[in-house]
Amino acid sequence: MLLVVMIGAGLWGLGIAFGTPHRARWIMIGILLVVVIALHLVLSTGHPARLALGETVGPWFFLIGIAALVLGYRWLLGRLRTKVEDKIEAKDTNAPLFSETELNRYARHIVMREMGGQGQKALKEASVLVVGAGGLGSPVLQYLAAAGVGTIGIIDDDVVDNANLQRQVIHRDADIGLPKVFSAQAAMITQNPYVTVRPYERRLTDEIVEELISEYDLVLDGCDNFETRYLVNRTCVALGKPLISGALTQWEGQLSVFDPANDAPCYQCIFPQAPAPELAPSCAEAGVIGPLPGVVGSMMAVEAIKVITDAGASLRGEMIIYDGLYGESRKITLEPRADCPICGTQ
């Protein structure tokens, strides 16, 4: 038997040396055993070759039986493992999208005819990027998280300042000095641990804007400078992403849904160029009433939910202008410009 074992080891070693597949090496060992058993059956008792191969055939049948048991046991384990994995996969596939806690949380959405379970499902499966975690970003982020939007990205390079707290209600006094994206993330997860929040503590630039926006279904822009607004707009147009943009100053705010892919104008159709600095002072220069960002930002969140769930009529091709000082709202119609350098060829 020792001679056969040595020959088998040699065949196995040669197989390894020449890179023979594992299965082919086992076939060679099998052929060797078949030859050995055949020689035992053909050769007479006492034949030198038969004596060299172990004299009797019994031990070889015993060895083959042991090997068969081992291989059968491994095959059975493999089958059982496959069945278990299939059951786990099927269980995961059939797992409910919402937990009981979530269903109770979103019940006021689900009972609405325009929303229902499909609308809430669309919210959970949606991804939204919010540019800016300041005055407009605060209510937008709070309400999108509370509404159950599955993935919410926030990009902002600023830190929480004491002067922000009069209107940027997602941040707290204890957050002063923290990056706004992390302060907002903590508040959102505290509000709703069933959403995913992705904070980006950096300024939105040409180098990263396309890659970032391409990861999201919808963009909400609440930034405070025209350079970023134009950058976000042209990127959304290029990628075919709807953009909800809001702006405010003192007592007045405005918002619209810019979506050239659905026959609506883009931001630059309506604002071809940035106004002179003295005509559009910042909130720090002109001031802003504290609740105004809450009003406009909440309306932006409503528009986001409508766009995601396809409920009602969104503000594509329309703009709402809200005057908080006199309690008036106006809606104006917006038209695409054929000569717009951003979407004129859409």
CSV table of C-alpha atoms in Angstrom, one decimal:
chain,number,residue,atom,x,y,z
A,1,MET,CA,0.0,0.0,0.0
A,2,LEU,CA,2.9,2.3,0.7
A,3,LEU,CA,3.9,2.2,-3.0
A,4,VAL,CA,0.4,3.3,-4.1
A,5,VAL,CA,0.3,6.1,-1.5
A,6,MET,CA,3.7,7.3,-2.8
A,7,ILE,CA,2.5,7.2,-6.4
A,8,GLY,CA,-0.7,9.1,-5.4
A,9,ALA,CA,1.3,11.7,-3.6
A,10,GLY,CA,3.5,12.0,-6.6
A,11,LEU,CA,0.6,12.5,-8.9
A,12,TRP,CA,-0.9,15.1,-6.6
A,13,GLY,CA,2.5,16.9,-6.4
A,14,LEU,CA,2.8,17.0,-10.2
A,15,GLY,CA,-0.7,18.3,-10.5
A,16,ILE,CA,0.2,21.2,-8.1
A,17,ALA,CA,3.4,21.9,-10.0
A,18,PHE,CA,1.7,22.1,-13.4
A,19,GLY,CA,-1.3,24.0,-12.1
A,20,THR,CA,-3.7,21.1,-12.7
A,21,PRO,CA,-7.2,21.9,-11.4
A,22,HIS,CA,-8.2,20.4,-8.1
A,23,ARG,CA,-10.9,18.3,-9.6
A,24,ALA,CA,-8.5,16.8,-12.2
A,25,ARG,CA,-6.1,15.8,-9.5
A,26,TRP,CA,-8.8,13.9,-7.7
A,27,ILE,CA,-9.7,12.2,-11.0
A,28,MET,CA,-6.1,11.0,-11.4
A,29,ILE,CA,-6.1,9.6,-7.8
A,30,GLY,CA,-9.4,7.8,-8.6
A,31,ILE,CA,-8.0,6.3,-11.8
A,32,LEU,CA,-5.0,5.1,-9.8
A,33,LEU,CA,-7.3,3.3,-7.3
A,34,VAL,CA,-9.3,1.7,-10.1
A,35,VAL,CA,-6.1,0.4,-11.6
A,36,VAL,CA,-5.0,-1.0,-8.3
A,37,ILE,CA,-8.3,-2.7,-7.6
A,38,ALA,CA,-8.3,-4.1,-11.2
A,39,LEU,CA,-4.8,-5.5,-10.8
A,40,HIS,CA,-5.9,-7.2,-7.5
A,41,LEU,CA,-8.9,-8.8,-9.3
A,42,VAL,CA,-6.9,-9.9,-12.4
A,43,LEU,CA,-3.6,-11.1,-10.8
A,44,SER,CA,-3.3,-14.4,-9.0
A,45,THR,CA,-2.7,-14.6,-5.2
A,46,GLY,CA,1.0,-14.3,-4.4
A,47,HIS,CA,1.8,-12.4,-7.6
A,48,PRO,CA,4.7,-10.0,-6.9
A,49,ALA,CA,2.8,-6.9,-8.3
A,50,ARG,CA,-0.2,-7.8,-6.2
A,51,LEU,CA,1.9,-8.2,-3.1
A,52,ALA,CA,3.5,-4.8,-3.8
A,53,LEU,CA,0.0,-3.3,-4.0
A,54,GLY,CA,-1.2,-4.6,-0.6
A,55,GLU,CA,-1.7,-8.3,-1.3
A,56,THR,CA,-5.5,-8.2,-0.8
A,57,VAL,CA,-8.2,-5.9,-2.2
A,58,GLY,CA,-10.1,-5.6,1.1
A,59,PRO,CA,-8.2,-2.6,2.5
A,60,TRP,CA,-8.7,-0.7,-0.8
A,61,PHE,CA,-12.4,-1.2,-0.7
A,62,PHE,CA,-12.4,-0.1,2.9
A,63,LEU,CA,-10.4,3.0,2.0
A,64,ILE,CA,-12.8,3.8,-0.9
A,65,GLY,CA,-15.7,3.4,1.5
A,66,ILE,CA,-14.2,5.9,4.0
A,67,ALA,CA,-13.5,8.4,1.1
A,68,ALA,CA,-17.1,8.0,-0.1
A,69,LEU,CA,-18.4,8.6,3.4
A,70,VAL,CA,-16.3,11.8,3.7
A,71,LEU,CA,-17.2,13.1,0.3
A,72,GLY,CA,-20.9,12.3,0.9
A,73,TYR,CA,-20.8,14.1,4.2
A,74,ARG,CA,-19.2,17.2,2.6
A,75,TRP,CA,-21.8,17.1,-0.2
A,76,LEU,CA,-24.6,16.9,2.3
A,77,LEU,CA,-23.2,19.8,4.4
A,78,GLY,CA,-22.9,21.8,1.2
A,79,ARG,CA,-26.5,21.2,0.3
A,80,LEU,CA,-27.7,22.1,3.7
A,81,ARG,CA,-25.7,25.3,3.7
A,82,THR,CA,-27.1,26.2,0.3
A,83,LYS,CA,-30.6,25.7,1.5
A,84,VAL,CA,-30.0,27.7,4.6
A,85,GLU,CA,-28.5,30.6,2.6
A,86,ASP,CA,-31.4,30.5,0.1
A,87,LYS,CA,-33.9,30.7,3.0
A,88,ILE,CA,-32.0,33.6,4.6
A,89,GLU,CA,-31.8,35.4,1.2
A,90,ALA,CA,-35.5,34.8,0.6
A,91,LYS,CA,-36.3,36.0,4.1
A,92,ASP,CA,-34.2,39.2,3.5
A,93,THR,CA,-35.9,39.7,0.1
A,94,ASN,CA,-39.4,39.3,1.6
A,95,ALA,CA,-38.6,41.3,4.7
A,96,PRO,CA,-41.0,44.2,5.1
A,97,LEU,CA,-39.7,47.6,4.0
A,98,PHE,CA,-41.0,49.3,7.1
A,99,SER,CA,-40.9,48.2,10.7
A,100,GLU,CA,-44.0,48.5,12.9
A,101,THR,CA,-42.5,51.6,14.5
A,102,GLU,CA,-42.1,53.2,11.0
A,103,LEU,CA,-45.6,52.4,9.9
A,104,ASN,CA,-47.0,54.0,13.0
A,105,ARG,CA,-44.7,57.0,12.5
A,106,TYR,CA,-45.7,57.6,8.9
A,107,ALA,CA,-49.4,56.7,9.4
A,108,ARG,CA,-50.5,60.3,8.7
A,109,HIS,CA,-48.8,60.1,5.4
A,110,ILE,CA,-50.1,56.6,4.5
A,111,VAL,CA,-53.7,57.4,5.1
A,112,MET,CA,-53.6,60.3,2.6
A,113,ARG,CA,-55.0,59.4,-0.8
A,114,GLU,CA,-52.2,61.3,-2.7
A,115,MET,CA,-49.5,59.5,-0.7
A,116,GLY,CA,-50.5,56.1,0.6
A,117,GLY,CA,-48.0,53.2,1.1
A,118,GLN,CA,-46.5,53.7,-2.4
A,119,GLY,CA,-45.7,57.3,-1.7
A,120,GLN,CA,-44.1,56.5,1.6
A,121,LYS,CA,-42.1,53.7,-0.1
A,122,ALA,CA,-40.9,56.2,-2.7
A,123,LEU,CA,-39.8,58.5,0.0
A,124,LYS,CA,-37.8,55.7,1.8
A,125,GLU,CA,-36.1,54.7,-1.5
A,126,ALA,CA,-35.3,58.3,-2.5
A,127,SER,CA,-32.0,60.1,-2.1
A,128,VAL,CA,-31.9,63.9,-1.7
A,129,LEU,CA,-29.0,66.3,-1.6
A,130,VAL,CA,-29.4,69.5,0.4
A,131,VAL,CA,-26.9,72.3,-0.4
A,132,GLY,CA,-26.5,74.4,2.7
A,133,ALA,CA,-27.4,73.7,6.3
A,134,GLY,CA,-28.3,77.2,7.3
A,135,GLY,CA,-31.6,79.1,7.3
A,136,LEU,CA,-33.3,77.3,4.5
A,137,GLY,CA,-31.5,74.1,5.0
A,138,SER,CA,-32.6,73.8,8.6
A,139,PRO,CA,-36.3,73.2,8.1
A,140,VAL,CA,-35.7,71.3,4.8
A,141,LEU,CA,-33.5,68.8,6.6
A,142,GLN,CA,-35.7,68.5,9.6
A,143,TYR,CA,-38.9,67.9,7.6
A,144,LEU,CA,-37.2,65.5,5.0
A,145,ALA,CA,-35.8,63.4,7.9
A,146,ALA,CA,-39.2,63.5,9.7
A,147,ALA,CA,-41.0,62.5,6.5
A,148,GLY,CA,-38.8,59.4,6.1
A,149,VAL,CA,-36.7,60.3,3.0
A,150,GLY,CA,-34.3,57.3,3.0
A,151,THR,CA,-31.0,59.0,2.2
A,152,ILE,CA,-30.3,62.7,2.8
A,153,GLY,CA,-26.9,64.3,1.9
A,154,ILE,CA,-25.9,67.7,3.4
A,155,ILE,CA,-23.0,69.8,2.0
A,156,ASP,CA,-21.8,72.9,3.9
A,157,ASP,CA,-18.3,74.1,4.9
A,158,ASP,CA,-19.5,76.5,7.6
A,159,VAL,CA,-19.6,76.1,11.4
A,160,VAL,CA,-22.4,77.0,13.8
A,161,ASP,CA,-22.2,80.6,15.0
A,162,ASN,CA,-24.2,82.3,17.8
A,163,ALA,CA,-25.7,84.7,15.2
A,164,ASN,CA,-27.1,81.7,13.3
A,165,LEU,CA,-29.4,80.5,16.0
A,166,GLN,CA,-32.0,83.2,15.5
A,167,ARG,CA,-33.3,81.4,12.4
A,168,GLN,CA,-31.2,78.2,11.8
A,169,VAL,CA,-33.4,76.1,14.2
A,170,ILE,CA,-31.8,72.7,13.5
A,171,HIS,CA,-28.7,73.9,15.5
A,172,ARG,CA,-28.6,74.4,19.3
A,173,ASP,CA,-26.5,76.7,21.5
A,174,ALA,CA,-24.4,73.7,22.5
A,175,ASP,CA,-23.5,73.2,18.8
A,176,ILE,CA,-21.7,76.6,18.5
A,177,GLY,CA,-18.3,75.9,16.9
A,178,LEU,CA,-19.3,72.6,15.4
A,179,PRO,CA,-19.5,72.0,11.6
A,180,LYS,CA,-23.1,72.6,10.6
A,181,VAL,CA,-23.3,69.3,8.7
A,182,PHE,CA,-22.5,67.3,11.8
A,183,SER,CA,-24.8,69.4,14.0
A,184,ALA,CA,-27.6,68.9,11.5
A,185,GLN,CA,-26.9,65.2,11.2
A,186,ALA,CA,-27.1,64.7,15.0
A,187,ALA,CA,-30.5,66.5,15.1
A,188,MET,CA,-31.9,64.5,12.2
A,189,ILE,CA,-30.8,61.1,13.5
A,190,THR,CA,-32.3,62.1,16.9
A,191,GLN,CA,-35.5,63.0,15.2
A,192,ASN,CA,-35.6,59.9,13.0
A,193,PRO,CA,-33.1,57.1,13.3
A,194,TYR,CA,-34.6,55.3,10.3
A,195,VAL,CA,-33.0,57.6,7.8
A,196,THR,CA,-29.4,57.7,6.5
A,197,VAL,CA,-27.7,61.1,6.7
A,198,ARG,CA,-24.5,61.8,4.7
A,199,PRO,CA,-22.6,64.9,5.8
A,200,TYR,CA,-20.1,66.6,3.5
A,201,GLU,CA,-18.1,69.2,5.4
A,202,ARG,CA,-16.7,71.0,2.4
A,203,ARG,CA,-17.5,73.7,-0.1
A,204,LEU,CA,-19.3,72.7,-3.3
A,205,THR,CA,-16.8,73.2,-6.1
A,206,ASP,CA,-16.4,72.4,-9.8
A,207,GLU,CA,-14.2,69.5,-8.9
A,208,ILE,CA,-16.7,67.5,-6.9
A,209,VAL,CA,-20.1,68.8,-7.9
A,210,GLU,CA,-20.9,66.4,-10.8
A,211,GLU,CA,-19.8,63.3,-8.9
A,212,LEU,CA,-21.7,64.3,-5.8
A,213,ILE,CA,-25.0,65.3,-7.5
A,214,SER,CA,-25.0,62.2,-9.7
A,215,GLU,CA,-25.5,60.1,-6.5
A,216,TYR,CA,-28.8,61.7,-5.7
A,217,ASP,CA,-32.3,61.8,-7.2
A,218,LEU,CA,-33.2,65.4,-6.3
A,219,VAL,CA,-31.3,68.5,-5.2
A,220,LEU,CA,-32.5,71.3,-2.9
A,221,ASP,CA,-30.5,74.5,-2.9
A,222,GLY,CA,-30.7,76.8,0.1
A,223,CYS,CA,-27.2,78.3,-0.2
A,224,ASP,CA,-26.5,82.0,0.2
A,225,ASN,CA,-24.4,82.9,-2.8
A,226,PHE,CA,-25.0,83.1,-6.6
A,227,GLU,CA,-21.8,81.4,-7.6
A,228,THR,CA,-22.9,78.1,-5.9
A,229,ARG,CA,-26.5,78.5,-7.2
A,230,TYR,CA,-25.3,78.7,-10.8
A,231,LEU,CA,-22.9,75.8,-10.3
A,232,VAL,CA,-25.7,73.6,-8.9
A,233,ASN,CA,-28.1,74.6,-11.6
A,234,ARG,CA,-25.9,73.8,-14.6
A,235,THR,CA,-24.8,70.5,-13.0
A,236,CYS,CA,-28.5,69.5,-12.4
A,237,VAL,CA,-29.4,70.4,-15.9
A,238,ALA,CA,-26.4,68.4,-17.3
A,239,LEU,CA,-27.4,65.4,-15.2
A,240,GLY,CA,-31.2,65.7,-15.7
A,241,LYS,CA,-31.8,66.1,-12.0
A,242,PRO,CA,-34.7,68.3,-10.7
A,243,LEU,CA,-33.6,71.2,-8.6
A,244,ILE,CA,-35.7,72.9,-5.9
A,245,SER,CA,-34.3,76.4,-5.2
A,246,GLY,CA,-35.3,78.8,-2.5
A,247,ALA,CA,-34.1,82.3,-1.5
A,248,LEU,CA,-35.0,84.9,1.0
A,249,THR,CA,-34.2,88.3,2.4
A,250,GLN,CA,-35.7,90.4,5.2
A,251,TRP,CA,-39.4,89.6,5.0
A,252,GLU,CA,-39.7,88.0,1.6
A,253,GLY,CA,-38.9,84.6,0.2
A,254,GLN,CA,-39.3,82.7,-3.1
A,255,LEU,CA,-39.1,79.1,-4.3
A,256,SER,CA,-39.5,77.1,-7.5
A,257,VAL,CA,-38.8,73.7,-9.0
A,258,PHE,CA,-36.3,74.0,-11.9
A,259,ASP,CA,-36.5,70.9,-14.1
A,260,PRO,CA,-35.7,71.4,-17.9
A,261,ALA,CA,-35.9,67.6,-18.3
A,262,ASN,CA,-39.6,68.0,-17.7
A,263,ASP,CA,-40.2,71.1,-19.8
A,264,ALA,CA,-39.6,73.5,-17.0
A,265,PRO,CA,-37.1,76.4,-17.1
A,266,CYS,CA,-33.7,76.2,-15.3
A,267,TYR,CA,-32.6,78.7,-12.7
A,268,GLN,CA,-30.5,80.6,-15.2
A,269,CYS,CA,-33.5,81.0,-17.5
A,270,ILE,CA,-35.1,83.2,-14.8
A,271,PHE,CA,-31.9,84.8,-13.4
A,272,PRO,CA,-29.5,85.1,-16.4
A,273,GLN,CA,-26.8,86.7,-14.3
A,274,ALA,CA,-26.1,87.5,-10.7
A,275,PRO,CA,-27.3,91.0,-9.5
A,276,ALA,CA,-24.9,93.6,-8.3
A,277,PRO,CA,-23.9,93.0,-4.7
A,278,GLU,CA,-25.7,96.1,-3.5
A,279,LEU,CA,-29.0,94.9,-5.1
A,280,ALA,CA,-28.8,91.5,-3.3
A,281,PRO,CA,-27.3,92.0,0.1
A,282,SER,CA,-26.7,89.0,2.3
A,283,CYS,CA,-28.9,88.2,5.4
A,284,ALA,CA,-26.0,89.5,7.6
A,285,GLU,CA,-26.2,92.9,5.8
A,286,ALA,CA,-29.9,93.2,5.1
A,287,GLY,CA,-31.3,91.1,8.0
A,288,VAL,CA,-34.0,88.5,7.9
A,289,ILE,CA,-36.9,87.8,10.2
A,290,GLY,CA,-36.3,84.6,12.1
A,291,PRO,CA,-39.4,82.5,11.1
A,292,LEU,CA,-39.1,83.3,7.3
A,293,PRO,CA,-36.6,80.5,6.5
A,294,GLY,CA,-38.9,78.1,8.3
A,295,VAL,CA,-41.8,79.2,6.0
A,296,VAL,CA,-39.9,79.0,2.8
A,297,GLY,CA,-37.8,76.0,3.8
A,298,SER,CA,-40.9,74.0,4.8
A,299,MET,CA,-42.5,74.8,1.4
A,300,MET,CA,-39.3,73.5,-0.3
A,301,ALA,CA,-39.7,70.3,1.7
A,302,VAL,CA,-43.3,70.0,0.6
A,303,GLU,CA,-42.2,70.4,-3.0
A,304,ALA,CA,-39.5,67.7,-2.6
A,305,ILE,CA,-42.1,65.3,-1.2
A,306,LYS,CA,-44.4,66.1,-4.2
A,307,VAL,CA,-41.6,65.6,-6.7
A,308,ILE,CA,-40.5,62.3,-5.1
A,309,THR,CA,-44.1,60.8,-4.8
A,310,ASP,CA,-45.5,62.5,-7.9
A,311,ALA,CA,-48.4,63.9,-5.8
A,312,GLY,CA,-50.3,66.9,-6.9
A,313,ALA,CA,-48.8,69.6,-9.1
A,314,SER,CA,-45.3,70.7,-8.2
A,315,LEU,CA,-43.9,74.2,-8.9
A,316,ARG,CA,-42.3,73.3,-12.2
A,317,GLY,CA,-42.6,76.4,-14.4
A,318,GLU,CA,-44.0,78.4,-11.5
A,319,MET,CA,-42.6,80.4,-8.6
A,320,ILE,CA,-44.2,81.3,-5.3
A,321,ILE,CA,-43.2,84.6,-3.8
A,322,TYR,CA,-44.1,85.0,-0.1
A,323,ASP,CA,-44.2,88.4,1.6
A,324,GLY,CA,-44.2,87.9,5.3
A,325,LEU,CA,-44.5,91.6,6.2
A,326,TYR,CA,-47.9,91.9,4.6
A,327,GLY,CA,-49.0,88.3,4.7
A,328,GLU,CA,-49.3,87.9,0.9
A,329,SER,CA,-48.3,85.2,-1.5
A,330,ARG,CA,-48.1,85.4,-5.3
A,331,LYS,CA,-47.6,82.7,-7.9
A,332,ILE,CA,-46.0,83.6,-11.2
A,333,THR,CA,-45.5,81.6,-14.3
A,334,LEU,CA,-42.0,80.9,-15.5
A,335,GLU,CA,-41.0,80.1,-19.1
A,336,PRO,CA,-37.8,78.5,-20.5
A,337,ARG,CA,-35.6,80.8,-22.5
A,338,ALA,CA,-34.6,79.5,-25.9
A,339,ASP,CA,-31.3,81.4,-25.7
A,340,CYS,CA,-30.5,80.1,-22.2
A,341,PRO,CA,-26.8,79.0,-22.3
A,342,ILE,CA,-27.5,76.2,-19.8
A,343,CYS,CA,-30.8,74.6,-20.9
A,344,GLY,CA,-31.5,76.3,-24.3
A,345,THR,CA,-30.8,73.1,-26.2
A,346,GLN,CA,-32.9,70.8,-23.9
